PDB file of C-alpha atoms and ligand atoms in Angstrom:
ATOM      1  CA  MET A   1     124.224  91.020  85.885  1.00 70.00           C
ATOM      2  CA  ASP A   2     120.803  90.407  87.506  1.00 86.00           C
ATOM      3  CA  ARG A   3     118.512  93.409  87.387  1.00 96.00           C
ATOM      4  CA  THR A   4     116.615  94.258  90.590  1.00 97.00           C
ATOM      5  CA  LEU A   5     113.085  94.304  89.112  1.00 98.00           C
ATOM      6  CA  GLU A   6     113.485  91.728  86.304  1.00 97.00           C
ATOM      7  CA  GLY A   7     110.119  90.294  85.347  1.00 96.00           C
ATOM      8  CA  ARG A   8     108.058  92.629  87.546  1.00 97.00           C
ATOM      9  CA  THR A   9     105.423  95.052  86.353  1.00 98.00           C
ATOM     10  CA  ALA A  10     105.007  98.559  87.793  1.00 98.00           C
ATOM     11  CA  VAL A  11     102.469 101.303  87.457  1.00 99.00           C
ATOM     12  CA  VAL A  12     103.923 104.755  88.033  1.00 99.00           C
ATOM     13  CA  THR A  13     101.531 107.672  88.156  1.00 99.00           C
ATOM     14  CA  GLY A  14     102.801 111.163  87.337  1.00 98.00           C
ATOM     15  CA  ALA A  15     105.442 109.627  85.108  1.00 99.00           C
ATOM     16  CA  SER A  16     105.564 112.439  82.541  1.00 98.00           C
ATOM     17  CA  ARG A  17     108.106 114.530  84.414  1.00 98.00           C
ATOM     18  CA  GLY A  18     109.893 115.133  87.718  1.00 98.00           C
ATOM     19  CA  ILE A  19     110.029 112.443  90.361  1.00 99.00           C
ATOM     20  CA  GLY A  20     107.673 110.019  88.550  1.00 99.00           C
ATOM     21  CA  ARG A  21     109.658 110.170  85.345  1.00 99.00           C
ATOM     22  CA  ALA A  22     112.880 109.366  87.233  1.00 99.00           C
ATOM     23  CA  ILE A  23     111.220 106.454  89.034  1.00 99.00           C
ATOM     24  CA  ALA A  24     109.728 104.999  85.855  1.00 99.00           C
ATOM     25  CA  THR A  25     113.021 105.313  83.991  1.00 98.00           C
ATOM     26  CA  LEU A  26     114.996 103.662  86.783  1.00 98.00           C
ATOM     27  CA  PHE A  27     112.472 100.843  87.251  1.00 98.00           C
ATOM     28  CA  ALA A  28     112.581 100.111  83.513  1.00 98.00           C
ATOM     29  CA  ALA A  29     116.398 100.088  83.530  1.00 98.00           C
ATOM     30  CA  GLU A  30     116.151  97.568  86.365  1.00 98.00           C
ATOM     31  CA  GLY A  31     114.054  95.225  84.245  1.00 98.00           C
ATOM     32  CA  ALA A  32     110.480  96.171  85.118  1.00 98.00           C
ATOM     33  CA  ASN A  33     107.688  96.538  82.592  1.00 98.00           C
ATOM     34  CA  VAL A  34     106.417 100.037  83.330  1.00 99.00           C
ATOM     35  CA  ALA A  35     102.965 101.549  82.806  1.00 99.00           C
ATOM     36  CA  LEU A  36     103.409 105.314  82.600  1.00 99.00           C
ATOM     37  CA  VAL A  37     100.397 107.391  83.767  1.00 99.00           C
ATOM     38  CA  SER A  38      99.699 111.114  83.497  1.00 98.00           C
ATOM     39  CA  ARG A  39      97.398 113.448  81.534  1.00 98.00           C
ATOM     40  CA  SER A  40      99.966 114.431  78.866  1.00 98.00           C
ATOM     41  CA  ARG A  41     100.220 111.773  76.169  1.00 98.00           C
ATOM     42  CA  GLU A  42     103.029 113.574  74.332  1.00 98.00           C
ATOM     43  CA  ALA A  43     105.236 113.802  77.391  1.00 98.00           C
ATOM     44  CA  LEU A  44     104.586 110.164  78.267  1.00 98.00           C
ATOM     45  CA  ASP A  45     105.405 109.110  74.673  1.00 98.00           C
ATOM     46  CA  ASP A  46     108.704 110.846  75.125  1.00 98.00           C
ATOM     47  CA  VAL A  47     109.479 109.005  78.422  1.00 98.00           C
ATOM     48  CA  ALA A  48     108.397 105.716  76.796  1.00 98.00           C
ATOM     49  CA  ALA A  49     110.642 106.346  73.782  1.00 98.00           C
ATOM     50  CA  GLY A  50     113.628 106.776  76.095  1.00 98.00           C
ATOM     51  CA  ILE A  51     112.762 103.564  77.897  1.00 98.00           C
ATOM     52  CA  THR A  52     112.351 101.473  74.732  1.00 98.00           C
ATOM     53  CA  ARG A  53     115.507 103.013  73.221  1.00 98.00           C
ATOM     54  CA  ASP A  54     117.347 101.579  76.215  1.00 97.00           C
ATOM     55  CA  GLY A  55     115.785  98.134  75.681  1.00 97.00           C
ATOM     56  CA  GLY A  56     112.959  98.481  78.264  1.00 98.00           C
ATOM     57  CA  GLN A  57     109.203  97.931  78.074  1.00 98.00           C
ATOM     58  CA  ALA A  58     106.802 100.817  78.577  1.00 98.00           C
ATOM     59  CA  LEU A  59     103.051 101.378  78.194  1.00 99.00           C
ATOM     60  CA  VAL A  60     101.530 104.835  77.968  1.00 99.00           C
ATOM     61  CA  ILE A  61      98.252 105.449  79.751  1.00 99.00           C
ATOM     62  CA  ALA A  62      97.183 109.033  79.284  1.00 98.00           C
ATOM     63  CA  VAL A  63      94.468 109.684  81.871  1.00 98.00           C
ATOM     64  CA  ASP A  64      93.495 112.122  84.585  1.00 98.00           C
ATOM     65  CA  ILE A  65      93.898 110.034  87.773  1.00 98.00           C
ATOM     66  CA  THR A  66      91.053 111.962  89.413  1.00 98.00           C
ATOM     67  CA  ALA A  67      88.561 110.794  86.744  1.00 98.00           C
ATOM     68  CA  ASP A  68      85.998 108.204  87.798  1.00 98.00           C
ATOM     69  CA  GLU A  69      87.095 105.664  85.209  1.00 98.00           C
ATOM     70  CA  ALA A  70      90.839 106.112  85.775  1.00 98.00           C
ATOM     71  CA  PRO A  71      91.598 103.277  88.258  1.00 98.00           C
ATOM     72  CA  GLU A  72      89.912 100.606  86.095  1.00 98.00           C
ATOM     73  CA  GLU A  73      91.518 101.953  82.930  1.00 98.00           C
ATOM     74  CA  ILE A  74      95.038 101.996  84.499  1.00 99.00           C
ATOM     75  CA  VAL A  75      94.797  98.522  86.045  1.00 98.00           C
ATOM     76  CA  GLY A  76      92.919  96.971  83.052  1.00 98.00           C
ATOM     77  CA  SER A  77      95.390  98.328  80.459  1.00 98.00           C
ATOM     78  CA  THR A  78      98.375  97.227  82.506  1.00 98.00           C
ATOM     79  CA  LEU A  79      97.088  93.684  82.935  1.00 98.00           C
ATOM     80  CA  GLU A  80      96.234  93.477  79.248  1.00 98.00           C
ATOM     81  CA  ALA A  81      99.714  94.633  78.174  1.00 98.00           C
ATOM     82  CA  PHE A  82     101.864  92.831  80.737  1.00 98.00           C
ATOM     83  CA  GLY A  83      99.693  90.085  82.262  1.00 98.00           C
ATOM     84  CA  GLY A  84     100.229  91.119  85.907  1.00 98.00           C
ATOM     85  CA  LEU A  85     100.907  93.926  88.345  1.00 98.00           C
ATOM     86  CA  ASP A  86     103.489  93.864  91.140  1.00 98.00           C
ATOM     87  CA  ILE A  87     104.406  97.472  92.004  1.00 98.00           C
ATOM     88  CA  LEU A  88     102.150 100.511  92.300  1.00 98.00           C
ATOM     89  CA  VAL A  89     103.762 103.916  92.722  1.00 99.00           C
ATOM     90  CA  ASN A  90     101.177 106.553  93.629  1.00 99.00           C
ATOM     91  CA  ASN A  91     103.304 109.567  92.745  1.00 98.00           C
ATOM     92  CA  ALA A  92     101.018 111.891  90.787  1.00 98.00           C
ATOM     93  CA  GLY A  93     100.067 114.825  92.991  1.00 98.00           C
ATOM     94  CA  GLY A  94     101.065 118.287  94.055  1.00 98.00           C
ATOM     95  CA  ASN A  95      99.818 121.581  95.149  1.00 97.00           C
ATOM     96  CA  SER A  96      98.634 124.427  92.932  1.00 95.00           C
ATOM     97  CA  PHE A  97      98.085 127.276  95.380  1.00 97.00           C
ATOM     98  CA  MET A  98      99.078 128.696  98.754  1.00 96.00           C
ATOM     99  CA  ALA A  99      96.550 130.282 101.133  1.00 98.00           C
ATOM    100  CA  PRO A 100      95.869 130.644 104.874  1.00 98.00           C
ATOM    101  CA  LEU A 101      93.210 128.245 106.042  1.00 98.00           C
ATOM    102  CA  GLN A 102      91.094 131.095 107.280  1.00 98.00           C
ATOM    103  CA  THR A 103      90.412 132.366 103.764  1.00 98.00           C
ATOM    104  CA  MET A 104      90.969 129.207 101.729  1.00 98.00           C
ATOM    105  CA  ARG A 105      88.101 128.260  99.421  1.00 98.00           C
ATOM    106  CA  PHE A 106      86.812 124.839 100.382  1.00 98.00           C
ATOM    107  CA  SER A 107      86.781 123.830  96.716  1.00 98.00           C
ATOM    108  CA  GLY A 108      90.576 124.275  96.674  1.00 98.00           C
ATOM    109  CA  TRP A 109      90.890 122.104  99.788  1.00 98.00           C
ATOM    110  CA  GLN A 110      88.781 119.393  98.196  1.00 98.00           C
ATOM    111  CA  LYS A 111      90.625 119.458  94.877  1.00 98.00           C
ATOM    112  CA  THR A 112      93.933 118.955  96.675  1.00 98.00           C
ATOM    113  CA  MET A 113      92.483 116.036  98.669  1.00 98.00           C
ATOM    114  CA  VAL A 114      91.041 114.407  95.571  1.00 98.00           C
ATOM    115  CA  LEU A 115      94.389 114.606  93.692  1.00 98.00           C
ATOM    116  CA  ASN A 116      96.728 113.608  96.499  1.00 98.00           C
ATOM    117  CA  LEU A 117      94.599 111.307  98.654  1.00 98.00           C
ATOM    118  CA  ASP A 118      91.372 110.097  97.044  1.00 98.00           C
ATOM    119  CA  SER A 119      93.031 109.123  93.735  1.00 98.00           C
ATOM    120  CA  THR A 120      95.619 107.129  95.669  1.00 98.00           C
ATOM    121  CA  VAL A 121      92.966 105.303  97.617  1.00 98.00           C
ATOM    122  CA  ARG A 122      90.950 104.488  94.467  1.00 98.00           C
ATOM    123  CA  LEU A 123      93.923 103.203  92.528  1.00 98.00           C
ATOM    124  CA  ILE A 124      95.057 101.011  95.439  1.00 98.00           C
ATOM    125  CA  GLN A 125      91.597  99.492  95.645  1.00 98.00           C
ATOM    126  CA  ALA A 126      91.530  98.752  91.947  1.00 98.00           C
ATOM    127  CA  ALA A 127      95.058  97.313  91.958  1.00 98.00           C
ATOM    128  CA  LEU A 128      95.034  95.176  95.123  1.00 98.00           C
ATOM    129  CA  ALA A 129      93.661  91.954  93.652  1.00 97.00           C
ATOM    130  CA  PRO A 130      96.371  91.593  90.925  1.00 97.00           C
ATOM    131  CA  ILE A 131      99.093  92.911  93.211  1.00 98.00           C
ATOM    132  CA  THR A 132      98.238  90.289  95.792  1.00 96.00           C
ATOM    133  CA  ALA A 133      98.053  87.538  93.190  1.00 95.00           C
ATOM    134  CA  GLY A 134     101.645  88.194  92.055  1.00 90.00           C
ATOM    135  CA  GLY A 135     103.236  87.431  95.443  1.00 86.00           C
ATOM    136  CA  HIS A 136     105.850  90.282  95.232  1.00 86.00           C
ATOM    137  CA  GLY A 137     103.527  93.210  95.834  1.00 97.00           C
ATOM    138  CA  SER A 138     104.888  96.604  96.776  1.00 98.00           C
ATOM    139  CA  ILE A 139     102.798  99.763  97.035  1.00 98.00           C
ATOM    140  CA  ILE A 140     104.674 103.033  97.296  1.00 99.00           C
ATOM    141  CA  ASN A 141     102.744 106.178  98.163  1.00 99.00           C
ATOM    142  CA  VAL A 142     104.537 109.444  97.650  1.00 99.00           C
ATOM    143  CA  SER A 143     103.981 111.810 100.587  1.00 99.00           C
ATOM    144  CA  SER A 144     105.980 114.892 101.513  1.00 98.00           C
ATOM    145  CA  VAL A 145     107.910 116.374 104.415  1.00 98.00           C
ATOM    146  CA  THR A 146     104.960 118.797 104.681  1.00 97.00           C
ATOM    147  CA  ALA A 147     103.162 115.801 106.268  1.00 98.00           C
ATOM    148  CA  LEU A 148     105.578 115.684 109.210  1.00 97.00           C
ATOM    149  CA  ARG A 149     104.865 119.057 110.759  1.00 94.00           C
ATOM    150  CA  GLY A 150     102.749 122.175 110.261  1.00 96.00           C
ATOM    151  CA  SER A 151     102.645 123.578 106.719  1.00 95.00           C
ATOM    152  CA  PRO A 152     101.503 127.179 106.987  1.00 96.00           C
ATOM    153  CA  LEU A 153      99.757 128.327 103.765  1.00 97.00           C
ATOM    154  CA  MET A 154      99.721 124.717 102.569  1.00 97.00           C
ATOM    155  CA  SER A 155      97.511 123.129 105.233  1.00 98.00           C
ATOM    156  CA  HIS A 156      95.495 121.488 102.468  1.00 98.00           C
ATOM    157  CA  TYR A 157      98.578 119.844 100.871  1.00 98.00           C
ATOM    158  CA  GLY A 158     100.161 118.960 104.257  1.00 98.00           C
ATOM    159  CA  ALA A 159      96.956 117.369 105.484  1.00 98.00           C
ATOM    160  CA  ALA A 160      96.541 115.298 102.293  1.00 98.00           C
ATOM    161  CA  LYS A 161     100.121 114.094 102.458  1.00 98.00           C
ATOM    162  CA  ALA A 162      99.847 113.315 106.225  1.00 98.00           C
ATOM    163  CA  ALA A 163      96.725 111.270 105.406  1.00 98.00           C
ATOM    164  CA  VAL A 164      98.798 109.386 102.838  1.00 99.00           C
ATOM    165  CA  VAL A 165     101.252 108.428 105.624  1.00 98.00           C
ATOM    166  CA  SER A 166      98.449 107.236 107.869  1.00 98.00           C
ATOM    167  CA  LEU A 167      96.770 105.331 105.027  1.00 98.00           C
ATOM    168  CA  THR A 168     100.085 103.627 104.300  1.00 99.00           C
ATOM    169  CA  GLN A 169     100.469 102.549 107.944  1.00 98.00           C
ATOM    170  CA  SER A 170      96.976 101.108 107.975  1.00 98.00           C
ATOM    171  CA  LEU A 171      97.543  99.307 104.683  1.00 98.00           C
ATOM    172  CA  GLY A 172     100.852  97.858 105.879  1.00 98.00           C
ATOM    173  CA  VAL A 173      99.023  96.296 108.818  1.00 98.00           C
ATOM    174  CA  GLU A 174      96.000  95.105 106.840  1.00 97.00           C
ATOM    175  CA  LEU A 175      98.162  93.534 104.092  1.00 97.00           C
ATOM    176  CA  GLY A 176     100.855  92.165 106.358  1.00 95.00           C
ATOM    177  CA  GLU A 177     100.007  88.494 105.808  1.00 94.00           C
ATOM    178  CA  GLN A 178      99.039  88.841 102.127  1.00 95.00           C
ATOM    179  CA  GLY A 179     102.503  89.245 100.600  1.00 92.00           C
ATOM    180  CA  VAL A 180     101.912  92.884  99.720  1.00 97.00           C
ATOM    181  CA  ARG A 181     103.998  95.621 101.364  1.00 98.00           C
ATOM    182  CA  ALA A 182     102.957  99.298 101.516  1.00 98.00           C
ATOM    183  CA  ASN A 183     105.343 102.095 102.342  1.00 99.00           C
ATOM    184  CA  ALA A 184     105.403 105.885 102.010  1.00 99.00           C
ATOM    185  CA  LEU A 185     108.193 107.740 100.320  1.00 99.00           C
ATOM    186  CA  VAL A 186     108.657 111.165 101.855  1.00 99.00           C
ATOM    187  CA  PRO A 187     110.669 113.637  99.786  1.00 98.00           C
ATOM    188  CA  GLY A 188     111.992 117.004 100.968  1.00 98.00           C
ATOM    189  CA  TRP A 189     112.559 119.837  98.502  1.00 98.00           C
ATOM    190  CA  ILE A 190     113.241 118.349  95.109  1.00 98.00           C
ATOM    191  CA  GLU A 191     114.142 120.284  91.936  1.00 98.00           C
ATOM    192  CA  THR A 192     111.085 119.704  89.714  1.00 98.00           C
ATOM    193  CA  ASP A 193     108.481 121.849  87.944  1.00 97.00           C
ATOM    194  CA  LEU A 194     106.401 121.656  91.139  1.00 96.00           C
ATOM    195  CA  THR A 195     108.981 123.719  93.044  1.00 97.00           C
ATOM    196  CA  GLY A 196     110.027 125.895  90.108  1.00 96.00           C
ATOM    197  CA  PHE A 197     108.288 128.976  91.553  1.00 94.00           C
ATOM    198  CA  LEU A 198     110.670 128.827  94.550  1.00 94.00           C
ATOM    199  CA  ARG A 199     113.659 129.241  92.236  1.00 96.00           C
ATOM    200  CA  THR A 200     112.391 132.403  90.536  1.00 95.00           C
ATOM    201  CA  ASP A 201     113.668 134.636  93.326  1.00 94.00           C
ATOM    202  CA  ASP A 202     117.112 134.304  95.009  1.00 96.00           C
ATOM    203  CA  ALA A 203     115.843 135.398  98.428  1.00 96.00           C
ATOM    204  CA  LEU A 204     112.984 132.915  98.307  1.00 94.00           C
ATOM    205  CA  GLU A 205     115.287 130.076  97.247  1.00 97.00           C
ATOM    206  CA  ASP A 206     117.820 130.963  99.942  1.00 97.00           C
ATOM    207  CA  SER A 207     115.067 130.913 102.589  1.00 95.00           C
ATOM    208  CA  VAL A 208     114.040 127.418 101.447  1.00 95.00           C
ATOM    209  CA  LEU A 209     117.552 125.987 101.278  1.00 98.00           C
ATOM    210  CA  SER A 210     118.737 127.597 104.497  1.00 97.00           C
ATOM    211  CA  ARG A 211     116.613 125.077 106.435  1.00 97.00           C
ATOM    212  CA  VAL A 212     118.064 122.116 104.525  1.00 98.00           C
ATOM    213  CA  PRO A 213     121.233 120.833 106.232  1.00 98.00           C
ATOM    214  CA  MET A 214     122.716 119.730 102.869  1.00 98.00           C
ATOM    215  CA  LYS A 215     122.036 123.246 101.456  1.00 98.00           C
ATOM    216  CA  ARG A 216     120.835 122.083  98.091  1.00 98.00           C
ATOM    217  CA  TRP A 217     117.803 120.802  96.170  1.00 98.00           C
ATOM    218  CA  GLY A 218     117.294 117.055  95.941  1.00 98.00           C
ATOM    219  CA  ARG A 219     117.364 115.492  92.499  1.00 98.00           C
ATOM    220  CA  PRO A 220     114.480 113.340  91.214  1.00 99.00           C
ATOM    221  CA  GLU A 221     117.018 110.518  90.648  1.00 98.00           C
ATOM    222  CA  GLU A 222     117.785 110.503  94.374  1.00 98.00           C
ATOM    223  CA  ILE A 223     114.099 109.877  95.113  1.00 99.00           C
ATOM    224  CA  ALA A 224     114.002 107.197  92.432  1.00 99.00           C
ATOM    225  CA  GLN A 225     116.780 105.271  94.194  1.00 98.00           C
ATOM    226  CA  ALA A 226     114.714 105.218  97.402  1.00 99.00           C
ATOM    227  CA  ALA A 227     111.666 104.103  95.390  1.00 99.00           C
ATOM    228  CA  LEU A 228     113.699 101.246  93.862  1.00 98.00           C
ATOM    229  CA  PHE A 229     114.634 100.089  97.362  1.00 98.00           C
ATOM    230  CA  LEU A 230     110.975 100.113  98.442  1.00 98.00           C
ATOM    231  CA  ALA A 231     109.862  98.336  95.255  1.00 98.00           C
ATOM    232  CA  SER A 232     112.439  95.590  95.411  1.00 98.00           C
ATOM    233  CA  ASP A 233     113.163  92.637  97.606  1.00 97.00           C
ATOM    234  CA  ALA A 234     115.918  94.712  99.229  1.00 98.00           C
ATOM    235  CA  SER A 235     113.138  96.036 101.511  1.00 98.00           C
ATOM    236  CA  SER A 236     111.400  92.693 101.923  1.00 97.00           C
ATOM    237  CA  PHE A 237     110.811  93.067 105.705  1.00 98.00           C
ATOM    238  CA  MET A 238     109.637  96.689 105.531  1.00 98.00           C
ATOM    239  CA  THR A 239     105.967  97.645 105.484  1.00 98.00           C
ATOM    240  CA  GLY A 240     103.767 100.448 106.863  1.00 98.00           C
ATOM    241  CA  GLN A 241     106.806 102.741 107.096  1.00 98.00           C
ATOM    242  CA  SER A 242     107.878 106.163 105.820  1.00 98.00           C
ATOM    243  CA  LEU A 243     111.217 106.577 104.109  1.00 98.00           C
ATOM    244  CA  VAL A 244     112.267 110.240 104.367  1.00 98.00           C
ATOM    245  CA  VAL A 245     114.690 111.567 101.743  1.00 99.00           C
ATOM    246  CA  ASP A 246     115.156 115.253 102.460  1.00 98.00           C
ATOM    247  CA  GLY A 247     118.804 116.296 102.835  1.00 98.00           C
ATOM    248  CA  GLY A 248     118.279 116.332 106.597  1.00 98.00           C
ATOM    249  CA  LEU A 249     115.425 118.888 106.577  1.00 98.00           C
ATOM    250  CA  SER A 250     113.116 116.980 108.945  1.00 97.00           C
ATOM    251  CA  ALA A 251     115.991 116.393 111.365  1.00 97.00           C
ATOM    252  CA  ASN A 252     116.610 120.126 111.688  1.00 96.00           C
ATOM    253  CA  PRO A 253     115.144 121.402 115.002  1.00 91.00           C
TER     254      PRO A 253
HETATM  255  N1  NAP B 301     109.166 118.372  94.195  1.00 97.63           N
HETATM  256  C1  NAP B 301     109.131 118.322  95.527  1.00 97.63           C
HETATM  257  O1  NAP B 301     109.850 119.117  96.204  1.00 97.63           O
HETATM  258  C2  NAP B 301     108.214 117.343  96.246  1.00 97.63           C
HETATM  259  C3  NAP B 301     108.378 117.261  97.625  1.00 97.63           C
HETATM  260  C4  NAP B 301     107.623 116.372  98.358  1.00 97.63           C
HETATM  261  C5  NAP B 301     106.657 115.609  97.720  1.00 97.63           C
HETATM  262  N2  NAP B 301     106.550 115.717  96.345  1.00 97.63           N
HETATM  263  C6  NAP B 301     105.467 114.907  95.744  1.00 97.63           C
HETATM  264  O2  NAP B 301     106.088 114.111  94.736  1.00 97.63           O
HETATM  265  C7  NAP B 301     105.160 113.869  93.683  1.00 97.63           C
HETATM  266  C8  NAP B 301     105.746 114.240  92.343  1.00 97.63           C
HETATM  267  O3  NAP B 301     106.089 115.611  92.421  1.00 97.63           O
HETATM  268  P1  NAP B 301     107.003 116.329  91.311  1.00 97.63           P
HETATM  269  O4  NAP B 301     107.810 117.312  92.074  1.00 97.63           O
HETATM  270  O5  NAP B 301     107.649 115.365  90.446  1.00 97.63           O
HETATM  271  O6  NAP B 301     105.824 117.138  90.569  1.00 97.63           O
HETATM  272  P2  NAP B 301     105.698 117.581  89.018  1.00 97.63           P
HETATM  273  O7  NAP B 301     107.011 117.805  88.391  1.00 97.63           O
HETATM  274  O8  NAP B 301     104.673 118.698  89.074  1.00 97.63           O
HETATM  275  O9  NAP B 301     105.000 116.292  88.352  1.00 97.63           O
HETATM  276  C9  NAP B 301     103.713 115.895  88.737  1.00 97.63           C
HETATM  277  C10 NAP B 301     103.326 114.710  87.906  1.00 97.63           C
HETATM  278  O10 NAP B 301     102.002 114.360  88.279  1.00 97.63           O
HETATM  279  C11 NAP B 301     101.184 114.325  87.104  1.00 97.63           C
HETATM  280  N3  NAP B 301      99.807 114.684  87.446  1.00 97.63           N
HETATM  281  C12 NAP B 301      99.417 115.794  88.094  1.00 97.63           C
HETATM  282  N4  NAP B 301      98.072 115.811  88.222  1.00 97.63           N
HETATM  283  C13 NAP B 301      97.601 114.700  87.577  1.00 97.63           C
HETATM  284  C14 NAP B 301      96.329 114.181  87.337  1.00 97.63           C
HETATM  285  N5  NAP B 301      95.226 114.770  87.722  1.00 97.63           N
HETATM  286  N6  NAP B 301      96.255 113.020  86.656  1.00 97.63           N
HETATM  287  C15 NAP B 301      97.357 112.359  86.184  1.00 97.63           C
HETATM  288  N7  NAP B 301      98.605 112.793  86.442  1.00 97.63           N
HETATM  289  C16 NAP B 301      98.743 113.962  87.097  1.00 97.63           C
HETATM  290  C17 NAP B 301     101.882 115.250  86.136  1.00 97.63           C
HETATM  291  O11 NAP B 301     101.575 114.910  84.823  1.00 97.63           O
HETATM  292  P3  NAP B 301     100.589 115.695  83.817  1.00 97.63           P
HETATM  293  O12 NAP B 301     100.674 117.119  84.103  1.00 97.63           O
HETATM  294  O13 NAP B 301     101.113 115.232  82.496  1.00 97.63           O
HETATM  295  O14 NAP B 301      99.253 115.081  84.124  1.00 97.63           O
HETATM  296  C18 NAP B 301     103.313 114.966  86.433  1.00 97.63           C
HETATM  297  O15 NAP B 301     103.711 113.821  85.741  1.00 97.63           O
HETATM  298  C19 NAP B 301     103.895 114.570  94.046  1.00 97.63           C
HETATM  299  O16 NAP B 301     102.996 113.738  94.683  1.00 97.63           O
HETATM  300  C20 NAP B 301     104.377 115.665  95.024  1.00 97.63           C
HETATM  301  O17 NAP B 301     103.364 116.100  95.865  1.00 97.63           O
HETATM  302  C21 NAP B 301     107.244 116.584  95.600  1.00 97.63           C
END
């Protein structure tokens, strides 16, 4: 049977666990060569071992995506190993604190922007030439439902993720005629390490899930399926858009 991403090469940032790991594993199973990016070499080796065990191709790139040299290292190593680059998934990101804007340290605001927004911009800029050359380019920027409305105590994270949506719209327009599509993937509450603190207390977890019409956490694999759609020719006429996968959360008035 034909595999959806046969012969394509993908870079997936934040591939050591959670959503990124699920995306990288699914892309590899669908025939893509996958470059796995995060800071933890050991965890990436583990993901790569699973991919190669199943007959796939994986490259480990252990780097902090906020480091100055990271974009060149990621793109250069991927081209050297696989000879091209077709799909870029800017997934690494997250939020390490909650605070009201009034008392938030500006350094915390900046750190969140650098991780979720600046590193995405820099990697896109480094990857655009090879992605355009391949003729099947797809850029997927992972945003969050926090981008879609106010995010009290997470204004830093919500603003960064909202900027990712706007950036994606602009890119979709700028790249429209160049054979490269750019779309945002917008998850709701997904069961990963990032949201682990919300499952440490039943009342807290209930308050989160009470707003979700499907009354459960999303699974990383469910986000990976949406990423596969955006990466593949199945979404060939889609660019500059946001695909929301949130169990109905953002539809809830
Ligand atoms: N989980 C949710 O409910 C949810 C909802 C909406 C959006 N999202 C977004 O989805 C994406 C993935 O989230 P997740 O839930 O899978 O989070 P996670 O389980 O915390 O995984 C985050 C990934 O990003 C990597 N990473 C973090 N900082 C990095 C850095 N400076 N350099 C390189 N890699 C870095 C981590 O690897 P290392 O630690 O090994 O570097 C890890 O692989 C994030 O952008 C997040 O904002 C998540």
